[in-house]
XYZ file of C-alpha atoms in Angstrom:
256
model
C 0.000 0.000 0.000
C 2.923 2.351 0.810
C 4.408 2.308 -2.745
C 0.963 3.115 -4.123
C 0.586 6.054 -1.709
C 4.068 7.368 -2.602
C 3.382 7.283 -6.350
C -0.104 8.734 -5.868
C 1.125 11.694 -3.801
C 4.093 12.286 -6.123
C 1.892 12.281 -9.222
C -0.848 14.446 -7.706
C 1.744 16.934 -6.451
C 3.359 17.097 -9.881
C 0.013 17.610 -11.628
C -0.968 20.552 -9.464
C 2.523 22.079 -9.387
C 2.510 22.205 -13.174
C 0.126 24.184 -15.329
C -1.428 21.036 -16.799
C -4.015 20.357 -14.108
C -4.895 24.016 -13.575
C -5.322 24.779 -17.273
C -7.343 21.584 -17.834
C -9.495 22.326 -14.788
C -10.076 25.957 -15.823
C -10.971 25.100 -19.429
C -13.270 22.290 -18.312
C -15.146 24.500 -15.833
C -15.378 27.352 -18.327
C -16.847 25.087 -21.023
C -19.187 23.405 -18.524
C -20.469 26.823 -17.430
C -20.818 27.957 -21.042
C -22.854 24.900 -22.037
C -24.970 25.110 -18.871
C -25.745 28.774 -19.572
C -26.818 28.060 -23.149
C -28.877 24.979 -22.318
C -30.639 26.768 -19.472
C -31.209 29.826 -21.662
C -32.852 27.601 -24.300
C -34.961 25.953 -21.582
C -36.207 29.358 -20.404
C -36.969 30.413 -23.971
C -39.003 27.271 -24.680
C -40.839 27.628 -21.337
C -41.723 31.213 -22.202
C -42.921 30.234 -25.689
C -45.100 27.462 -24.274
C -46.614 29.767 -21.652
C -47.253 32.412 -24.280
C -48.958 30.000 -26.714
C -50.871 28.165 -23.984
C -49.530 24.822 -25.249
C -48.781 22.687 -22.175
C -49.038 19.308 -23.937
C -45.371 18.374 -23.368
C -44.225 20.042 -20.127
C -40.510 20.737 -19.881
C -38.442 19.107 -17.185
C -35.267 20.515 -15.642
C -33.650 17.107 -15.328
C -34.448 15.905 -18.858
C -34.105 19.237 -20.655
C -31.171 20.796 -18.781
C -29.105 18.269 -16.818
C -29.194 15.365 -19.295
C -28.016 17.515 -22.248
C -25.368 19.051 -19.967
C -24.023 15.632 -18.919
C -23.937 14.602 -22.596
C -21.919 17.716 -23.466
C -19.550 17.106 -20.533
C -18.843 13.593 -21.850
C -17.584 15.166 -25.095
C -15.485 17.772 -23.269
C -13.775 15.174 -21.106
C -12.950 13.140 -24.226
C -10.867 16.101 -25.401
C -9.399 17.246 -22.084
C -8.587 14.034 -20.204
C -5.875 12.966 -22.707
C -4.091 16.191 -21.659
C -3.855 14.776 -18.131
C -2.909 11.242 -19.109
C -0.523 11.811 -22.010
C 2.400 12.597 -19.687
C 1.779 9.934 -17.022
C 4.357 7.471 -18.380
C 5.477 9.136 -21.626
C 7.295 11.869 -19.687
C 9.091 9.274 -17.551
C 10.411 7.798 -20.812
C 11.426 11.183 -22.197
C 13.254 12.299 -19.035
C 15.017 8.974 -18.716
C 13.371 8.181 -15.367
C 11.314 5.388 -16.905
C 14.171 2.896 -16.531
C 14.584 3.950 -12.903
C 10.864 3.427 -12.348
C 11.183 -0.098 -13.720
C 14.075 -0.914 -11.402
C 12.495 0.458 -8.206
C 11.338 -2.295 -5.856
C 7.779 -0.972 -5.885
C 6.247 -3.228 -8.520
C 4.442 -2.251 -11.684
C 0.958 -2.534 -10.210
C 1.407 0.095 -7.428
C 3.164 2.402 -9.932
C 0.387 2.195 -12.531
C -2.374 2.238 -9.908
C -0.841 5.296 -8.201
C -0.573 7.267 -11.431
C -4.069 6.211 -12.512
C -5.548 7.127 -9.112
C -3.886 10.573 -9.199
C -5.389 11.336 -12.618
C -8.737 9.943 -11.426
C -8.652 12.177 -8.331
C -7.940 15.188 -10.556
C -10.879 14.217 -12.746
C -13.051 13.937 -9.615
C -12.048 17.492 -8.614
C -12.879 18.732 -12.123
C -16.299 17.067 -12.025
C -17.010 18.321 -8.498
C -16.532 21.869 -9.789
C -19.595 21.491 -12.026
C -21.851 20.591 -9.079
C -22.532 24.329 -8.915
C -24.838 23.848 -11.944
C -27.416 21.522 -10.313
C -27.051 23.444 -7.036
C -27.995 26.614 -8.904
C -31.024 24.829 -10.356
C -32.037 23.616 -6.893
C -31.916 27.170 -5.534
C -34.498 28.455 -8.004
C -36.410 25.289 -8.934
C -36.968 21.693 -7.900
C -34.970 19.295 -10.122
C -35.059 15.549 -9.422
C -31.905 14.721 -7.392
C -31.811 10.991 -8.294
C -30.989 11.261 -12.024
C -28.489 14.051 -11.300
C -26.568 11.976 -8.737
C -26.555 8.825 -10.904
C -25.676 10.912 -13.972
C -22.599 12.248 -12.181
C -21.668 8.716 -11.120
C -21.911 7.512 -14.735
C -19.828 10.424 -15.964
C -17.168 9.752 -13.304
C -16.960 6.094 -14.368
C -16.746 7.112 -18.029
C -13.904 9.494 -17.172
C -12.156 6.634 -15.362
C -12.316 4.598 -18.566
C -10.860 7.471 -20.614
C -8.027 7.817 -18.081
C -7.265 4.076 -18.266
C -7.142 4.297 -22.079
C -4.846 7.335 -21.849
C -2.566 5.627 -19.309
C -2.120 2.691 -21.675
C -1.179 4.846 -24.675
C 1.163 6.899 -22.475
C 3.046 3.700 -21.654
C 3.745 2.999 -25.333
C 5.720 6.082 -26.319
C 7.971 8.894 -25.056
C 6.101 11.410 -27.203
C 3.328 13.044 -25.188
C 1.562 14.367 -28.291
C 1.426 10.902 -29.843
C 0.111 9.475 -26.557
C -2.548 12.205 -26.280
C -3.757 11.936 -29.873
C -3.849 8.122 -29.685
C -5.858 8.249 -26.453
C -8.251 10.771 -28.004
C -8.724 8.569 -31.100
C -9.386 5.420 -29.073
C -11.766 7.263 -26.731
C -13.628 8.775 -29.670
C -13.949 5.334 -31.250
C -15.612 3.854 -28.148
C -17.755 6.988 -27.772
C -19.233 7.020 -31.285
C -19.196 3.310 -32.106
C -22.903 3.245 -31.237
C -23.649 5.546 -34.191
C -23.372 2.531 -36.513
C -26.113 0.618 -34.666
C -29.016 1.867 -36.912
C -27.181 0.503 -39.967
C -26.312 -2.897 -38.486
C -28.346 -6.088 -38.225
C -30.123 -6.973 -34.954
C -27.334 -9.194 -33.608
C -24.497 -6.912 -34.723
C -26.351 -3.877 -33.328
C -26.664 -5.557 -29.937
C -22.958 -6.429 -29.865
C -21.811 -2.980 -31.045
C -23.986 -1.136 -28.542
C -22.369 -3.126 -25.716
C -19.036 -1.458 -26.549
C -20.461 2.061 -26.693
C -19.490 4.391 -23.840
C -22.554 6.569 -24.486
C -24.935 3.599 -24.544
C -23.903 2.636 -21.013
C -24.180 6.246 -19.793
C -27.837 6.513 -20.789
C -29.318 4.563 -17.870
C -27.302 6.662 -15.380
C -28.743 9.910 -16.765
C -32.253 8.459 -16.337
C -31.655 7.870 -12.633
C -31.126 4.111 -12.954
C -27.964 2.266 -11.913
C -27.714 -0.920 -13.974
C -25.111 -3.415 -12.796
C -24.220 -4.231 -16.411
C -23.317 -0.595 -17.107
C -21.196 -0.262 -13.947
C -19.456 -3.547 -14.812
C -18.775 -2.349 -18.358
C -16.936 0.791 -17.220
C -14.977 -1.089 -14.544
C -13.999 -3.887 -16.934
C -12.956 -1.451 -19.661
C -10.770 0.445 -17.163
C -9.298 -2.796 -15.787
C -8.608 -4.074 -19.311
C -6.603 -1.007 -20.372
C -4.725 -0.920 -17.046
C -3.889 -4.591 -17.600
C -2.541 -3.692 -21.058
C -0.478 -0.944 -19.395
C 1.069 -3.472 -17.009
C 1.879 -5.750 -19.942
C 3.446 -2.794 -21.752
C 5.692 -2.071 -18.734
C 6.589 -5.740 -18.462
C 7.553 -5.757 -22.133
C 9.667 -2.614 -21.657
C 11.482 -4.210 -18.716
C 12.439 -7.216 -20.809
C 13.639 -4.992 -23.635
C 15.825 -3.015 -21.217
């Protein structure tokens, strides 16, 4: 446990001593606020139009019409920003020549990878916590349903954990941070949009493809439902890419 704690503290300290975490956090919160403002502005406009026309057939709902679109937008923002956090996790160790030292330390690969992953995950948790101001603001002036908001945040946190695991793996493959970041972005985008091909696939293929879609598994969370299959999917995806990272380190040790 001690090696894990050492790596975790070291990585977290480095992240927040550099500009990386602060810039990523600032951009994420700015974009989250921007999207929240626009979605809420559209909600108010539609509410006003409905009240003016007297058409109350399809009443608007703060959870469905504000928070769900916001969580969907945040999933796209984190796809772009999280590779900025993960691209240096192991790639920089390679570039600075400390990667070989890391491999020779008697701490084991698992605590090293787990510590770096946990530090990035904690940073992501801080970023996500900053957006809690949005539902709190809604609760001050209205009465949104808390259940779907809480589960939606849980789903988004798990999705971010999967992106971080993907980024950690690609960071272990190269000493070029840009290559690691772009590769992580490409892989994350693939798993995010793979569900778009479902309407054009046969019934069996559609069912299989949708099981790999990150967005498909987020849907139940945003509806206020925690499905064990969706939680398992995110955890297994994260564990799979962390396993690949360990294998990558093992391969590097043999080569050195």
